[in-house]
Coordinates of C-alpha atoms in Angstrom, one line a residue:
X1 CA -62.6 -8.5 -21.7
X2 CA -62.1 -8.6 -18.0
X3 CA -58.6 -7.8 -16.7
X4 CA -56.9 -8.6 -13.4
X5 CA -54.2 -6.4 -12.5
X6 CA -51.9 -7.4 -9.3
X7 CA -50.1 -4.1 -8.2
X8 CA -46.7 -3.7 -6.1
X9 CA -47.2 -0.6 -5.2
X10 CA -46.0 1.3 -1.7
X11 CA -50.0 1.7 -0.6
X12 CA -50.6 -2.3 -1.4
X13 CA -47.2 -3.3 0.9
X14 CA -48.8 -1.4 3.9
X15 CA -52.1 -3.1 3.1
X16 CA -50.5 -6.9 3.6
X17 CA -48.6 -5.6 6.3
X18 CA -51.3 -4.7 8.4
X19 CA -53.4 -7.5 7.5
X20 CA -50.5 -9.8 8.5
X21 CA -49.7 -7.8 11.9
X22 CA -53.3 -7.2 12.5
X23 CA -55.7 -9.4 11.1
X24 CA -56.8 -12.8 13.3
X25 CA -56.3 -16.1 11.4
X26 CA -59.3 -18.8 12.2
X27 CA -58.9 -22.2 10.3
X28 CA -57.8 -21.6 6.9
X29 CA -60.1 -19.8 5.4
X30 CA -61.0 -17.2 7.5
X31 CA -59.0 -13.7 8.2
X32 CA -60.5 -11.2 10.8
X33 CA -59.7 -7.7 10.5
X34 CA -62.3 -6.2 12.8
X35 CA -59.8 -4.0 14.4
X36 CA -59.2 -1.7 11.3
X37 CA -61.7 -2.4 8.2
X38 CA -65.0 -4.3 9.6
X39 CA -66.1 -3.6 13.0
X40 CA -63.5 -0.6 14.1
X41 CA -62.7 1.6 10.9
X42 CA -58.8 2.8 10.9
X43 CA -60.4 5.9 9.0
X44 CA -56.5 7.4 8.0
X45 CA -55.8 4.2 6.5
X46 CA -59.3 3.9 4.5
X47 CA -58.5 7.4 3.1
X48 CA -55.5 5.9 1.8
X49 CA -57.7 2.6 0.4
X50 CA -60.0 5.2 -0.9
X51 CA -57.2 6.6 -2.9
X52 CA -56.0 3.5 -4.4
X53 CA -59.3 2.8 -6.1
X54 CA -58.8 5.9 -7.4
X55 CA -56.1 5.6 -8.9
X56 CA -57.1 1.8 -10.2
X57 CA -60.3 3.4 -11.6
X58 CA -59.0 6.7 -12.9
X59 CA -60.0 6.2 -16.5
X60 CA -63.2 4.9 -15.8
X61 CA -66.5 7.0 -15.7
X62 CA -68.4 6.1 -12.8
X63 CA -72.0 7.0 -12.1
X64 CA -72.5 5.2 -9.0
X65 CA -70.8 3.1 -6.4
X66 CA -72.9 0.0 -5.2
X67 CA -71.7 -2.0 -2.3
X68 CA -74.3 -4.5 0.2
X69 CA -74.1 -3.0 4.2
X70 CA -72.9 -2.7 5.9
X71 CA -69.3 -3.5 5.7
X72 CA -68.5 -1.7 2.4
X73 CA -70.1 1.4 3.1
X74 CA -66.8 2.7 4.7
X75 CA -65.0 1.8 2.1
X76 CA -67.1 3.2 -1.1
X77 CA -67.8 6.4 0.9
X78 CA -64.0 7.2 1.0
X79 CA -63.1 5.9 -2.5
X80 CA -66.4 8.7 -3.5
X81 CA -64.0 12.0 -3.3
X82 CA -61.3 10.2 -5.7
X83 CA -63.9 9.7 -8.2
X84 CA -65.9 12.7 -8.4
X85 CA -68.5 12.2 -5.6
X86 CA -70.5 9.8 -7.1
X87 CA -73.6 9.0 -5.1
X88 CA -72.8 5.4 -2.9
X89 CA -75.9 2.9 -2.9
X90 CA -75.5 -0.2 -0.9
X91 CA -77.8 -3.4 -1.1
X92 CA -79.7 -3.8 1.8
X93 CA -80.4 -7.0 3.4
X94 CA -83.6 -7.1 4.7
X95 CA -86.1 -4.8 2.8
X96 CA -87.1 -2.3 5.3
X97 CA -91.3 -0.7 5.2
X98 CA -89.8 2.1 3.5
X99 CA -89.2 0.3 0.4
X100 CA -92.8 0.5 -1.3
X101 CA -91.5 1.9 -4.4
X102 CA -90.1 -1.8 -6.1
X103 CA -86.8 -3.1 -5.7
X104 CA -84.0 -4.7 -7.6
X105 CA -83.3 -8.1 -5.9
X106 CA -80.3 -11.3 -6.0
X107 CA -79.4 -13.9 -3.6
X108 CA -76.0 -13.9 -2.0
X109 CA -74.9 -17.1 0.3
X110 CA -72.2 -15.5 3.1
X111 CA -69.0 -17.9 3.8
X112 CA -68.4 -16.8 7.0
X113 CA -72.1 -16.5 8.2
X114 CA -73.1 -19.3 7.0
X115 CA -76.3 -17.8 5.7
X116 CA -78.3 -16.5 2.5
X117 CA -79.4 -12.8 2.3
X118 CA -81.7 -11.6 -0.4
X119 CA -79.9 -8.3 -1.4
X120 CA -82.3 -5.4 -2.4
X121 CA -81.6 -2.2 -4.0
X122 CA -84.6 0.5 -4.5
X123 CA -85.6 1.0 -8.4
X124 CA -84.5 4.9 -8.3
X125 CA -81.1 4.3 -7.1
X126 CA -80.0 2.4 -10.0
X127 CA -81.3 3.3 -13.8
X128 CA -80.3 2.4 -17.0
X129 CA -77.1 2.9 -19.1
X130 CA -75.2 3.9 -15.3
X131 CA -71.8 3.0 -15.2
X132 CA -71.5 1.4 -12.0
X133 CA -68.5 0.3 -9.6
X134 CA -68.8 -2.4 -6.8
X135 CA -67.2 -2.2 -4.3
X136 CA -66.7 -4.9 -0.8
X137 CA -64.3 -5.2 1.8
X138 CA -63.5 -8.9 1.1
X139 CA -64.3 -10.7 -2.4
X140 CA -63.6 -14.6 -1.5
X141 CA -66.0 -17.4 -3.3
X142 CA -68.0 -13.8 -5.3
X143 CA -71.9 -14.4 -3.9
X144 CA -72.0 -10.9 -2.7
X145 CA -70.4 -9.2 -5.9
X146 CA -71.9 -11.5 -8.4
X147 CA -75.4 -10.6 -7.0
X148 CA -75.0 -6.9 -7.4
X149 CA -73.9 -7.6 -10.7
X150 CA -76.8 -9.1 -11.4
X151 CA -78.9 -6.4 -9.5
X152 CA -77.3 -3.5 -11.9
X153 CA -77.9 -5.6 -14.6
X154 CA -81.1 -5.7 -13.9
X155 CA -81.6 -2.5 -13.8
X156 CA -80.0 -2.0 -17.2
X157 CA -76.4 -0.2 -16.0
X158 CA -72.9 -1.5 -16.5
X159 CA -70.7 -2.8 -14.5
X160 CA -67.6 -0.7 -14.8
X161 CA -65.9 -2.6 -12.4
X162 CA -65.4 -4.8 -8.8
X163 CA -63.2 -3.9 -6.3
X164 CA -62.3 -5.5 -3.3
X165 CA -59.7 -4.2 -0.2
X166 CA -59.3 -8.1 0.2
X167 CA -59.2 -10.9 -1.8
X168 CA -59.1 -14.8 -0.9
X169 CA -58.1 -15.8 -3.8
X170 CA -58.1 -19.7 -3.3
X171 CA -61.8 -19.3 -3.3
X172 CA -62.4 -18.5 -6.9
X173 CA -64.5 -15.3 -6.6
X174 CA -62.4 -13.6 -9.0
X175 CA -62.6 -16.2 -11.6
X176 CA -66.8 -16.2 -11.1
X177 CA -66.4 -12.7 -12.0
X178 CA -64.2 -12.7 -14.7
X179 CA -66.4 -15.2 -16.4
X180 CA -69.4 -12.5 -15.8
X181 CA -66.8 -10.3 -18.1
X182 CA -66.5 -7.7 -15.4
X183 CA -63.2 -6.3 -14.4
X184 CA -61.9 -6.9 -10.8
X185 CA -59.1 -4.8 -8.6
X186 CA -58.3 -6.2 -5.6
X187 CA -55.5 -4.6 -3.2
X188 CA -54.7 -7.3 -1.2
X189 CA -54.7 -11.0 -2.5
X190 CA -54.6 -14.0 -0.1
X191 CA -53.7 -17.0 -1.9
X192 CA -53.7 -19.4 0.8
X193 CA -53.7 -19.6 4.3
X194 CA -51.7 -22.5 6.3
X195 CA -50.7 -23.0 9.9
X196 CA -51.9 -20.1 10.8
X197 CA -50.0 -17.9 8.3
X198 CA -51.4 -16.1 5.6
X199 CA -49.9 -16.2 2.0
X200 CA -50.1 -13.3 -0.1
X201 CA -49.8 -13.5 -4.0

């Protein structure tokens, strides 16, 4: 059964906060927060995300982190020491000449871009019976998330779990994945956005 867990913790309140002094509102559905997670990387305060997964994950045993480039990659490389070091694979995009060997594939449409990506992962990075944790900066309608689920499905593993740093959570991505009977933990959960202000849950 796949739980949702909403945490009031110290780390979370410094989360909102700096989305809310930081982040960029466009329209309502859209939060930038280039300056810190997706473009320039507050590394400090990524230790301290890193952490928090951790902690969410602590009695979970996780063979892998999966997250799609290039924006999670920060984020599962400095939730990796909190966990053990497990090995971080992200989904690539575009299937470089490199990748002769076979590759897991899904189909994830991007909100913001506007576009579809056909997310790849090479056949050795992922094998059966792994317990595997996804991990993204943002989860908002699920595309990304629910096609590596499917990818480590594919390749026979388990998804021990989705994180997200962000959540949008008037765009249902949680619910997609609860459906899927995965587990999700996000640290920051928008649950609307109106006039320019952003609503936390």
């Amino acid at each position: 059964m796949c739980r949702v867990q909403f945490y009031k913790g110290r780390h979370m309140e410094a989360l909102k906060r700096k989305i809310a002094e930081e982040g960029t509102v466009i329209g309502t559905e859209i939060v930038k927060v280039d300056n810190f997670l997706n473009h320039q990387i507050d590394v400090k305060f990524l230790e301290e995300i890193g952490a928090e997964f951790g902690r969410r994950f602590a009695g979970e045993k996780i063979d892998r982190i999966l997250t799609v480039e290039a924006s999670g990659i920060a984020v599962a490389c400095m939730t990796a020491p909190h966990m053990g070091y497990p090995p971080v694979v992200f989904a690539k995009k575009a299937a470089p000449s490199t990748m002769n060997e076979g590759f897991y594939e899904a189909e994830a449409r991007s909100f913001t871009k506007g576009t579809v990506s056909k997310l790849k992962v090479d056949r050795k990075y992922l094998n059966e019976g792994e317990r595997v944790l996804i991990l993204d900066d943002f989860l908002a309608s699920g595309q990304a998330s629910l096609a590596m689920v499917d990818i480590v499905r594919q390749a026979g593993g388990i998804v021990a779990g989705v994180g997200s740093v962000i959540e949008k959570h008037h765009q249902g991505g949680s619910q997609k994945l609860r459906e899927e009977g995965c587990r999700v933990e996000s640290l920051a959960i928008i649950n609307r956005i109106e006039d320019g202000r952003i609503y936390f849950l």
